Coordinates of C-alpha atoms in Angstrom, one line a residue:
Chain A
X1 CA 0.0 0.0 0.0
X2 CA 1.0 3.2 -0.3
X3 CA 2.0 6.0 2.2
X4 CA 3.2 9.2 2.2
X5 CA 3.9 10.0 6.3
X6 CA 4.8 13.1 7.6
X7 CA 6.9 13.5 11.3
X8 CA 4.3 15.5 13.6
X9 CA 0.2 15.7 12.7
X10 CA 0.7 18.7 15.2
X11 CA 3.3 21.0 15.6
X12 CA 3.7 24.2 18.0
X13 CA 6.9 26.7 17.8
X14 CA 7.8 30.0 19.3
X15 CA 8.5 32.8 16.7
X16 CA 12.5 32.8 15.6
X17 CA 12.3 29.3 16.1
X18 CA 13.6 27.1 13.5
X19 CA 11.6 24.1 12.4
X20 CA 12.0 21.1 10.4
X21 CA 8.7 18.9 8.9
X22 CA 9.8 16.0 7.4
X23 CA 8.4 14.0 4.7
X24 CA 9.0 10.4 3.5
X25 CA 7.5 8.2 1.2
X26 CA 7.7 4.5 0.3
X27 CA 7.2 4.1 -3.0
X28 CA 10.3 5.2 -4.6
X29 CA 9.1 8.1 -6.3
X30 CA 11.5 10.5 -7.9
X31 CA 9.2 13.8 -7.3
X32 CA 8.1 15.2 -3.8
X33 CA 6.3 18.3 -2.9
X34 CA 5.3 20.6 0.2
X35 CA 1.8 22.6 -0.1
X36 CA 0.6 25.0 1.9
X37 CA -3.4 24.9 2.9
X38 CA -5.0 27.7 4.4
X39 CA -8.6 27.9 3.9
X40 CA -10.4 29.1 0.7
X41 CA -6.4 29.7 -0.5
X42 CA -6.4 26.2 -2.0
X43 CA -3.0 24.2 -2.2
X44 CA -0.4 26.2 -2.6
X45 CA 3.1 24.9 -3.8
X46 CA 6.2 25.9 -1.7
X47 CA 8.8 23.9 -2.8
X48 CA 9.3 20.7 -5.3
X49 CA 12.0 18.2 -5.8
X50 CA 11.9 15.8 -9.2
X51 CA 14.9 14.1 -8.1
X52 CA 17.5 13.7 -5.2
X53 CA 19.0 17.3 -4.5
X54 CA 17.1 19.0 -7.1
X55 CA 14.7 21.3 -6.3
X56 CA 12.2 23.7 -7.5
X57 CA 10.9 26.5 -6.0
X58 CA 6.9 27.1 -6.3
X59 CA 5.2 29.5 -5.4
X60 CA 5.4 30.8 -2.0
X61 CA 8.6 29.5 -1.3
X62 CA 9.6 33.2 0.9
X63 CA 10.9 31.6 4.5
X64 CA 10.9 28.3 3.6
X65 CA 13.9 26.4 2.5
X66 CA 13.9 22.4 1.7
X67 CA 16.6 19.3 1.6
X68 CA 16.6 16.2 -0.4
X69 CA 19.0 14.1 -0.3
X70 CA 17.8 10.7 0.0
X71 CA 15.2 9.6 -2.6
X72 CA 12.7 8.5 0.5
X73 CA 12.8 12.0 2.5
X74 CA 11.6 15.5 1.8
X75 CA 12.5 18.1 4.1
X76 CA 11.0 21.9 4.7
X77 CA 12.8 24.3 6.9
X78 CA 11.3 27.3 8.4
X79 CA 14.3 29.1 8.7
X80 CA 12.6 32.0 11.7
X81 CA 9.6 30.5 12.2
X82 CA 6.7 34.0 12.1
X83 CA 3.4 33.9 13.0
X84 CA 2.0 34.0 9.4
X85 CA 3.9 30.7 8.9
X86 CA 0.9 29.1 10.7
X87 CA -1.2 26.9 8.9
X88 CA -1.6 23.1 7.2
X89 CA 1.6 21.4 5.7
X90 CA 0.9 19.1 3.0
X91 CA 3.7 16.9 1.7
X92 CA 3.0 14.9 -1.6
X93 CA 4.9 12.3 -3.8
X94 CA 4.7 10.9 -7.4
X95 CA 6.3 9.4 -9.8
X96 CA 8.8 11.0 -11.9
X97 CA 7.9 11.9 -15.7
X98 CA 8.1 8.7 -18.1
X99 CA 6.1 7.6 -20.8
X100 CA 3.0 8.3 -18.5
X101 CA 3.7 12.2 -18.0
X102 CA 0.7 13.2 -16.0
X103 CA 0.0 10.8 -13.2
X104 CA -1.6 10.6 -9.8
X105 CA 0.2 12.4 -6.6
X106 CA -0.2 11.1 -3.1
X107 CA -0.4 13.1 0.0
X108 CA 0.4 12.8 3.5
X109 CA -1.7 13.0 6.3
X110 CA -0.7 17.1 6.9
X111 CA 1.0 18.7 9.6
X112 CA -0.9 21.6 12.1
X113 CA 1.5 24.2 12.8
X114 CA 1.1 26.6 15.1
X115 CA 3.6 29.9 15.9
X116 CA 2.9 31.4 18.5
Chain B
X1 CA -1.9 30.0 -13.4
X2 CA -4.1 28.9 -10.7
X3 CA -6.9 27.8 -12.1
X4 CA -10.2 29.0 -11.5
X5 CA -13.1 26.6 -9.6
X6 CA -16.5 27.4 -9.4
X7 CA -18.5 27.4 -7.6
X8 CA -17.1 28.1 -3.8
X9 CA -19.2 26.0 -2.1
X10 CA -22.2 23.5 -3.1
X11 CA -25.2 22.5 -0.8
X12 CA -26.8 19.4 -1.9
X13 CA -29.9 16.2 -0.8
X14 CA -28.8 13.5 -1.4
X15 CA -29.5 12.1 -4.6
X16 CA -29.6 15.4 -6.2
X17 CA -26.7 16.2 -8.9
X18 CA -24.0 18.8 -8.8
X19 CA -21.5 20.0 -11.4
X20 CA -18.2 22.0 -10.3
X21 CA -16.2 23.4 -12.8
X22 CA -12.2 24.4 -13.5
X23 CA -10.5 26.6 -15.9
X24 CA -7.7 28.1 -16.8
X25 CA -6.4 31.1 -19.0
X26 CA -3.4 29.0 -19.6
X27 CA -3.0 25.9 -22.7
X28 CA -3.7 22.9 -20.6
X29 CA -2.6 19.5 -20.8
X30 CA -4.0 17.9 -18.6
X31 CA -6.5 17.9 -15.6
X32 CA -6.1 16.2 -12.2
X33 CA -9.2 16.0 -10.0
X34 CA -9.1 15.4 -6.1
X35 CA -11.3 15.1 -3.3
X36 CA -10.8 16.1 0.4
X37 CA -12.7 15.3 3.4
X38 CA -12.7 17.0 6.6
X39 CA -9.4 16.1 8.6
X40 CA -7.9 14.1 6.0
X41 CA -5.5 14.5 3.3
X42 CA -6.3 14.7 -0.6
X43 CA -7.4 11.8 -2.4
X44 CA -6.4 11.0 -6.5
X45 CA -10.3 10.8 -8.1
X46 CA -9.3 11.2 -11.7
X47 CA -7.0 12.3 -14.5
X48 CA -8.0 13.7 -17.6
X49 CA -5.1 14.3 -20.9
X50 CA -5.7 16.3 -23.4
X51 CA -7.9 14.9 -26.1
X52 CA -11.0 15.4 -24.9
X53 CA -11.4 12.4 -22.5
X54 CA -14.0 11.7 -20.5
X55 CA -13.6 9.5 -17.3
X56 CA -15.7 8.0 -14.3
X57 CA -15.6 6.8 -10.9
X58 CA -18.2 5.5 -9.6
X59 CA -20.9 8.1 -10.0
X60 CA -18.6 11.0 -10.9
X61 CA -17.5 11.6 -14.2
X62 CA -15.3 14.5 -15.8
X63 CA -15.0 16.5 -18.7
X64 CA -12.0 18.1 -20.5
X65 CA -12.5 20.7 -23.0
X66 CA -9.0 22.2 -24.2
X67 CA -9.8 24.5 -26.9
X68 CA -11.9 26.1 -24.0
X69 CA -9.5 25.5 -21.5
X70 CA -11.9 24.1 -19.0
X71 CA -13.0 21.0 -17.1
X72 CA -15.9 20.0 -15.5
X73 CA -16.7 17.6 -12.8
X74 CA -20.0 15.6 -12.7
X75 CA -21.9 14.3 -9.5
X76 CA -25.1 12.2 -10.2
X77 CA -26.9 11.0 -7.6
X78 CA -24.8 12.2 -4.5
X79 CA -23.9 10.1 -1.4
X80 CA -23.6 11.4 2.0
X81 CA -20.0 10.2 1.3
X82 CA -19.5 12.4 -1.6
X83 CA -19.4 15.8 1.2
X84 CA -15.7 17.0 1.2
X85 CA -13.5 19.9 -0.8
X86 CA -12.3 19.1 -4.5
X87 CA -9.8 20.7 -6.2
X88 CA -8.6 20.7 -9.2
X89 CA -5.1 20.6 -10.5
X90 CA -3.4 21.4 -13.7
X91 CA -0.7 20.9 -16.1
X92 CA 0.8 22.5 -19.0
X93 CA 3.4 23.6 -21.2
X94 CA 5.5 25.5 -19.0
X95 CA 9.0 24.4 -17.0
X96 CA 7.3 23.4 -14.0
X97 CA 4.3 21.5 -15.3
X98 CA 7.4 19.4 -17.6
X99 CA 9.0 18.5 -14.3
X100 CA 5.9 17.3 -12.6
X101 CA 4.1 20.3 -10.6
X102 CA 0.2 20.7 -10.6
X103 CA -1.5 24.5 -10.4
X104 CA -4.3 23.7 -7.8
X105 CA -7.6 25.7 -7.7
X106 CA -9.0 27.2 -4.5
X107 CA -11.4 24.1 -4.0
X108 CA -15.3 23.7 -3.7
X109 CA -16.7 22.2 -0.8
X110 CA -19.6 19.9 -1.4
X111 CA -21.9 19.6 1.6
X112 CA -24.4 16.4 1.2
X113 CA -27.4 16.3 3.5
X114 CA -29.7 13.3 4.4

């Protein structure tokens, strides 16, 4: 079966703080993501990796940084965690672009952060 | 190039149909459609490439018109299980679309009462 899991369903840090969410996936997939849900925003796309240390930014990538260096694990760094970082992590996976281009991604069950 | 859902938010009986549409002002390739429930993370319902393909699960079916840029997704005969947000999610001809990334819309939340 597959899983995407993600380190913490909740999370609470004090502004300045730095704070890692970490992301891994089972399935051997090359590409990774971290959205950001806030409501009626939609998903959001901070970062994406299509392979081991590459990365991409999206489109609110602004205080966030990310790490990939094993194929399995996705990382996003809040560098000085603020209060306007608060809000619903998703991290996603799928597989990389082959003869099926547009395929299916698979999310994690989301982290809850809250900066206080 | 977020794409553009409407409409916000759906109230529905169940059994009654509901149609929620996506579109873009961007050439798209392809259209991803996902469903959300309250606490719980997004869920792959369909895919739809360009070509005019029409696809179904279960009782929802989709449709992707490209000329027009727009897809719709079809909801006959809802199911208290159908109640959640969907989004959609796009792809196209530009760098980040070739390396895998999806433009999500803003969602619409389908509400299903008994």
């Amino acid at each position: 079966d597959v899983k995407v899991t993600q380190s913490s369903r909740y999370l609470v840090k004090r502004t300045g703080e730095k704070v890692f969410l970490e992301c891994v996936q089972d399935m051997d997939h090359e590409n990774m993501f971290w959205y950001r849900q806030d409501p009626g925003l939609g998903l959001r796309l901070i970062y994406f990796s299509y392979d081991v240390k590459m990365k991409e930014k999206g489109d609110i990538p602004e205080g966030y940084s990310v790490s990939r260096e094993k194929k399995e694990r996705f990382s996003l760094i809040l560098e000085s965690a603020s209060t306007n970082q608060t809000s619903m992590y998703l991290c996603a996976s799928r597989r990389g672009l082959g003869t099926r281009r547009f395929i299916e991604q698979f999310f994690g069950p989301g982290t809850r952060l809250t900066v206080l | 190039q977020q794409p553009v859902q409407s409409p916000q938010a759906v109230i529905l009986r169940e059994g009654e149909d509901a149609v929620i549409n996506c579109s873009s002002s961007k050439a798209l390739y392809s259209v991803h459609w996902y469903r959300q429930k309250h606490g719980e993370a997004p869920v792959f319902l369909m895919i739809l490439l360009k070509g005019g393909e029409q696809k179904g699960h279960e009782k929802i079916s989709a449709s992707f018109n490209e000329k027009k840029q727009q897809s719709s997704l079809y909801l006959t005969a809802s199911q208290l299980s159908y109640s959640g947000t969907y989004f959609c999610g796009t792809g196209g001809g530009d760098r980040g679309s070739t390396l895998g990334r999806l433009y999500f819309g803003r969602g619409t939340q389908l509400t299903v009462w008994p």
